[in-house]
mmCIF file of C-alpha atoms in Angstrom:
data_model
loop_
_atom_site.group_PDB
_atom_site.id
_atom_site.type_symbol
_atom_site.label_atom_id
_atom_site.label_comp_id
_atom_site.label_asym_id
_atom_site.label_seq_id
_atom_site.Cartn_x
_atom_site.Cartn_y
_atom_site.Cartn_z
ATOM 1 C CA MET A 7 0.000 0.000 0.000
ATOM 2 C CA LEU A 8 1.268 3.463 -0.933
ATOM 3 C CA ASP A 9 1.376 6.247 1.665
ATOM 4 C CA VAL A 10 -0.193 8.687 -0.804
ATOM 5 C CA ASP A 11 -1.599 8.076 -4.273
ATOM 6 C CA VAL A 12 -2.284 10.943 -6.673
ATOM 7 C CA ILE A 13 -5.401 10.462 -8.790
ATOM 8 C CA GLU A 14 -4.895 11.776 -12.325
ATOM 9 C CA ASP A 15 -7.879 10.245 -14.136
ATOM 10 C CA PRO A 16 -11.120 12.284 -13.946
ATOM 11 C CA ALA A 17 -13.287 9.151 -13.767
ATOM 12 C CA ALA A 18 -11.174 7.747 -10.932
ATOM 13 C CA ALA A 19 -11.437 11.087 -9.127
ATOM 14 C CA ALA A 20 -15.223 11.019 -9.455
ATOM 15 C CA ALA A 21 -15.289 7.463 -8.093
ATOM 16 C CA ALA A 22 -13.112 8.347 -5.093
ATOM 17 C CA LEU A 23 -15.131 11.464 -4.253
ATOM 18 C CA GLU A 24 -18.499 9.687 -4.196
ATOM 19 C CA PRO A 25 -19.425 9.635 -0.455
ATOM 20 C CA VAL A 26 -19.981 5.894 -0.019
ATOM 21 C CA ARG A 27 -16.889 4.996 -2.034
ATOM 22 C CA SER A 28 -14.790 7.508 -0.138
ATOM 23 C CA ARG A 29 -15.933 5.874 3.104
ATOM 24 C CA LEU A 30 -15.080 2.436 1.712
ATOM 25 C CA LEU A 31 -11.562 3.585 0.864
ATOM 26 C CA SER A 32 -11.062 4.741 4.446
ATOM 27 C CA GLU A 33 -12.394 1.417 5.767
ATOM 28 C CA LEU A 34 -10.050 -0.542 3.491
ATOM 29 C CA SER A 35 -6.813 0.579 5.108
ATOM 30 C CA ALA A 36 -6.706 -3.098 6.112
ATOM 31 C CA PRO A 37 -8.071 -5.981 3.992
ATOM 32 C CA ALA A 38 -11.800 -6.609 4.396
ATOM 33 C CA SER A 39 -14.591 -8.422 2.593
ATOM 34 C CA ALA A 40 -17.821 -7.014 1.202
ATOM 35 C CA ALA A 41 -19.751 -8.792 3.958
ATOM 36 C CA THR A 42 -17.598 -7.206 6.661
ATOM 37 C CA LEU A 43 -17.959 -3.751 5.126
ATOM 38 C CA ALA A 44 -21.724 -4.172 4.781
ATOM 39 C CA THR A 45 -21.974 -4.910 8.511
ATOM 40 C CA ARG A 46 -19.736 -1.963 9.472
ATOM 41 C CA LEU A 47 -21.534 0.577 7.312
ATOM 42 C CA GLY A 48 -25.068 -0.787 7.576
ATOM 43 C CA ILE A 49 -25.394 -0.971 3.779
ATOM 44 C CA ALA A 50 -26.698 -3.956 1.815
ATOM 45 C CA ARG A 51 -23.928 -6.246 0.618
ATOM 46 C CA GLN A 52 -25.112 -5.959 -2.999
ATOM 47 C CA LYS A 53 -24.630 -2.179 -2.887
ATOM 48 C CA ILE A 54 -21.219 -2.588 -1.256
ATOM 49 C CA ASN A 55 -20.180 -4.965 -4.038
ATOM 50 C CA TYR A 56 -21.391 -2.462 -6.654
ATOM 51 C CA HIS A 57 -19.246 0.327 -5.194
ATOM 52 C CA LEU A 58 -16.240 -1.958 -4.680
ATOM 53 C CA ARG A 59 -16.329 -3.025 -8.325
ATOM 54 C CA ALA A 60 -16.273 0.628 -9.390
ATOM 55 C CA LEU A 61 -13.291 1.365 -7.135
ATOM 56 C CA GLU A 62 -11.500 -1.751 -8.315
ATOM 57 C CA ALA A 63 -12.060 -0.816 -11.968
ATOM 58 C CA HIS A 64 -10.154 2.434 -11.373
ATOM 59 C CA GLY A 65 -7.316 0.766 -9.460
ATOM 60 C CA LEU A 66 -8.263 2.369 -6.156
ATOM 61 C CA VAL A 67 -8.708 -0.983 -4.427
ATOM 62 C CA ARG A 68 -7.104 -4.340 -5.176
ATOM 63 C CA MET A 69 -7.516 -7.943 -4.144
ATOM 64 C CA ALA A 70 -5.495 -8.826 -1.046
ATOM 65 C CA GLY A 71 -6.463 -12.488 -0.740
ATOM 66 C CA THR A 72 -9.388 -14.799 -0.030
ATOM 67 C CA ARG A 73 -10.884 -16.546 2.965
ATOM 68 C CA LYS A 74 -13.470 -19.228 3.612
ATOM 69 C CA TRP A 75 -16.627 -18.085 5.390
ATOM 70 C CA GLY A 76 -19.870 -20.034 5.740
ATOM 71 C CA GLY A 77 -18.905 -22.456 3.005
ATOM 72 C CA LEU A 78 -18.178 -19.604 0.593
ATOM 73 C CA THR A 79 -14.920 -18.098 -0.571
ATOM 74 C CA GLU A 80 -14.809 -14.344 0.104
ATOM 75 C CA ARG A 81 -12.538 -11.902 -1.625
ATOM 76 C CA LEU A 82 -10.553 -9.595 0.646
ATOM 77 C CA LEU A 83 -9.919 -6.145 -0.774
ATOM 78 C CA VAL A 84 -7.579 -3.371 0.339
ATOM 79 C CA ALA A 85 -7.156 0.260 -0.712
ATOM 80 C CA SER A 86 -4.266 1.062 -3.031
ATOM 81 C CA ALA A 87 -3.065 3.820 -0.689
ATOM 82 C CA ALA A 88 -3.474 5.128 2.843
ATOM 83 C CA SER A 89 -4.601 8.506 1.486
ATOM 84 C CA TYR A 90 -5.313 10.186 -1.831
ATOM 85 C CA VAL A 91 -4.852 13.521 -3.563
ATOM 86 C CA VAL A 92 -6.746 14.489 -6.707
ATOM 87 C CA SER A 93 -4.303 16.006 -9.173
ATOM 88 C CA PRO A 94 -5.260 19.333 -10.755
ATOM 89 C CA GLY A 95 -4.481 17.538 -14.026
ATOM 90 C CA ALA A 96 -7.770 15.660 -13.600
ATOM 91 C CA LEU A 97 -9.533 18.948 -14.373
ATOM 92 C CA GLY A 98 -7.870 19.284 -17.762
ATOM 93 C CA PRO A 99 -7.568 22.801 -19.240
ATOM 94 C CA VAL A 100 -9.427 24.475 -16.362
ATOM 95 C CA ALA A 101 -6.867 23.292 -13.796
ATOM 96 C CA ALA A 102 -5.094 26.020 -11.820
ATOM 97 C CA ASP A 103 -1.975 27.286 -13.604
ATOM 98 C CA PRO A 104 0.402 29.908 -12.157
ATOM 99 C CA GLU A 105 1.142 31.128 -15.692
ATOM 100 C CA ARG A 106 -2.403 32.474 -15.868
ATOM 101 C CA ALA A 107 -2.202 34.378 -12.563
ATOM 102 C CA SER A 108 -1.865 38.137 -12.892
ATOM 103 C CA ASP A 109 -0.961 38.958 -9.269
ATOM 104 C CA ARG A 110 2.045 37.025 -7.979
ATOM 105 C CA LEU A 111 1.462 38.298 -4.444
ATOM 106 C CA SER A 112 -2.086 36.935 -4.322
ATOM 107 C CA ALA A 113 -3.397 33.893 -2.491
ATOM 108 C CA THR A 114 -4.776 32.554 -5.776
ATOM 109 C CA TYR A 115 -1.273 32.538 -7.251
ATOM 110 C CA LEU A 116 -0.059 30.569 -4.200
ATOM 111 C CA ILE A 117 -2.837 28.028 -4.758
ATOM 112 C CA ALA A 118 -1.867 27.738 -8.428
ATOM 113 C CA LEU A 119 1.747 27.097 -7.391
ATOM 114 C CA GLY A 120 0.577 24.345 -5.043
ATOM 115 C CA ALA A 121 -1.445 22.809 -7.857
ATOM 116 C CA ARG A 122 1.600 22.790 -10.124
ATOM 117 C CA VAL A 123 3.687 21.120 -7.403
ATOM 118 C CA VAL A 124 1.112 18.330 -7.087
ATOM 119 C CA ARG A 125 0.907 17.904 -10.869
ATOM 120 C CA GLU A 126 4.653 17.893 -11.518
ATOM 121 C CA VAL A 127 5.803 15.893 -8.500
ATOM 122 C CA SER A 128 3.124 13.235 -8.978
ATOM 123 C CA ASP A 129 4.291 12.711 -12.566
ATOM 124 C CA LEU A 130 7.942 12.519 -11.474
ATOM 125 C CA LEU A 131 7.029 10.098 -8.684
ATOM 126 C CA ARG A 132 5.137 7.857 -11.080
ATOM 127 C CA ARG A 133 8.120 7.716 -13.425
ATOM 128 C CA SER A 134 10.573 7.075 -10.578
ATOM 129 C CA ARG A 135 8.440 4.164 -9.363
ATOM 130 C CA GLU A 136 8.337 2.708 -12.870
ATOM 131 C CA ALA A 137 12.131 2.956 -13.023
ATOM 132 C CA ASP A 138 12.438 1.629 -9.441
ATOM 133 C CA LYS A 139 14.454 4.692 -8.422
ATOM 134 C CA ARG A 140 14.071 7.106 -5.522
ATOM 135 C CA LEU A 141 12.960 10.615 -6.424
ATOM 136 C CA ALA A 142 15.298 13.270 -5.018
ATOM 137 C CA SER A 143 13.251 15.987 -3.329
ATOM 138 C CA LEU A 144 13.452 18.447 -0.450
ATOM 139 C CA SER A 145 10.719 20.023 1.633
ATOM 140 C CA ILE A 146 10.898 22.366 4.594
ATOM 141 C CA ASP A 147 7.871 23.035 6.778
ATOM 142 C CA ALA A 148 8.244 25.629 9.514
ATOM 143 C CA GLU A 149 6.067 28.080 11.415
ATOM 144 C CA VAL A 150 7.145 31.569 12.442
ATOM 145 C CA ARG A 151 5.131 34.078 14.494
ATOM 146 C CA PHE A 152 5.910 37.697 13.695
ATOM 147 C CA ARG A 153 5.569 40.419 16.290
ATOM 148 C CA SER A 154 4.498 43.011 13.731
ATOM 149 C CA PRO A 155 3.932 43.569 9.998
ATOM 150 C CA ALA A 156 7.257 45.414 9.916
ATOM 151 C CA GLU A 157 9.131 42.357 11.156
ATOM 152 C CA ARG A 158 7.264 40.197 8.678
ATOM 153 C CA ALA A 159 8.395 42.516 5.882
ATOM 154 C CA ALA A 160 11.979 42.451 7.180
ATOM 155 C CA PHE A 161 11.925 38.647 7.248
ATOM 156 C CA THR A 162 10.600 38.591 3.692
ATOM 157 C CA GLY A 163 13.444 40.818 2.535
ATOM 158 C CA GLU A 164 16.133 38.739 4.261
ATOM 159 C CA LEU A 165 14.693 35.482 2.956
ATOM 160 C CA THR A 166 14.520 36.831 -0.592
ATOM 161 C CA ARG A 167 18.135 37.998 -0.489
ATOM 162 C CA ALA A 168 19.357 34.719 1.001
ATOM 163 C CA VAL A 169 17.558 32.570 -1.564
ATOM 164 C CA THR A 170 18.655 34.794 -4.449
ATOM 165 C CA ALA A 171 22.279 34.496 -3.329
ATOM 166 C CA LEU A 172 22.082 30.701 -2.962
ATOM 167 C CA VAL A 173 20.491 30.278 -6.387
ATOM 168 C CA ALA A 174 23.165 32.495 -7.975
ATOM 169 C CA ARG A 175 25.930 30.490 -6.248
ATOM 170 C CA TYR A 176 24.738 27.027 -7.268
ATOM 171 C CA HIS A 177 22.909 27.519 -10.579
ATOM 172 C CA ASP A 178 24.947 26.481 -13.622
ATOM 173 C CA ASP A 179 23.261 26.383 -17.028
ATOM 174 C CA SER A 180 26.318 24.801 -18.646
ATOM 175 C CA ALA A 181 26.948 21.971 -16.149
ATOM 176 C CA PRO A 182 27.285 18.692 -18.111
ATOM 177 C CA GLY A 183 24.860 16.123 -16.763
ATOM 178 C CA GLY A 184 23.257 18.704 -14.518
ATOM 179 C CA ARG A 185 19.529 18.711 -13.808
ATOM 180 C CA SER A 186 17.273 21.644 -13.056
ATOM 181 C CA HIS A 187 15.190 21.619 -9.881
ATOM 182 C CA ARG A 188 12.180 23.795 -9.156
ATOM 183 C CA LEU A 189 12.382 25.776 -5.914
ATOM 184 C CA VAL A 190 9.097 27.057 -4.506
ATOM 185 C CA ILE A 191 8.895 29.032 -1.259
ATOM 186 C CA VAL A 192 5.499 30.095 0.041
ATOM 187 C CA ALA A 193 4.115 31.637 3.189
ATOM 188 C CA HIS A 194 0.575 32.118 4.452
ATOM 189 C CA PRO A 195 -1.092 32.725 7.820
ATOM 190 C CA THR A 196 -1.527 29.586 9.907
ATOM 191 C CA PRO A 197 -5.239 28.692 9.919
ATOM 192 C CA THR A 198 -6.909 29.160 13.296
ATOM 193 C CA PRO A 199 -10.370 27.642 13.850
ATOM 194 C CA ASN A 200 -13.190 30.170 14.347
ATOM 195 C CA GLU A 201 -10.853 33.143 13.924
ATOM 196 C CA ALA A 202 -12.273 35.987 11.866
ATOM 197 C CA PRO A 203 -10.154 36.856 8.789
ATOM 198 C CA ARG A 204 -7.833 39.825 9.249
ATOM 199 C CA LYS A 205 -6.958 42.422 6.673
ATOM 200 C CA GLU A 206 -3.343 41.824 5.666
ATOM 201 C CA SER A 207 -0.861 43.756 3.566
ATOM 202 C CA SER A 208 0.263 42.106 0.316
ATOM 203 C CA CYS A 209 3.670 40.888 1.539
ATOM 204 C CA PRO A 210 3.836 37.393 3.196
#
């Protein structure tokens, strides 16, 4: 079972997002039969089988084995991954694209960047799995609490200068055998439940 699977196919995305099927995927973190799932969810076994066949057709669940029960042989199914992400690529030409964003300081541009990360990294990950190679990647996740907008602006300036200097030091267009890597740095307020939105200046 994969930790995370990215769904690229629109039909597979529709199958995974259907409420009953989404619930079945969560229940199938460990192998289970249709009869077991019917008892857990209080849904007729025939309906469970119908939804399982749809999920199986899109590769979202797979057979994990069989077992004897009441003189019958039951199929045990398991989800293909512990969790799922629907790729923006599943939306085709209307998917978010940072190239179409007019304001690079806007939240919508940040969302478009995130969508591109999902789209590009999922494709690279798929190819690395096919080649049985590990995908080289780096991610940094940190939280910083600023005392004032002025300090936030100062941090933004220092971070920009530091990153610009590092990129200039290590970037080499002419390096034989070199490979380009995309560097994306974003910042946004940490979500706080039930907190009213505040008016913020345009800098992170």
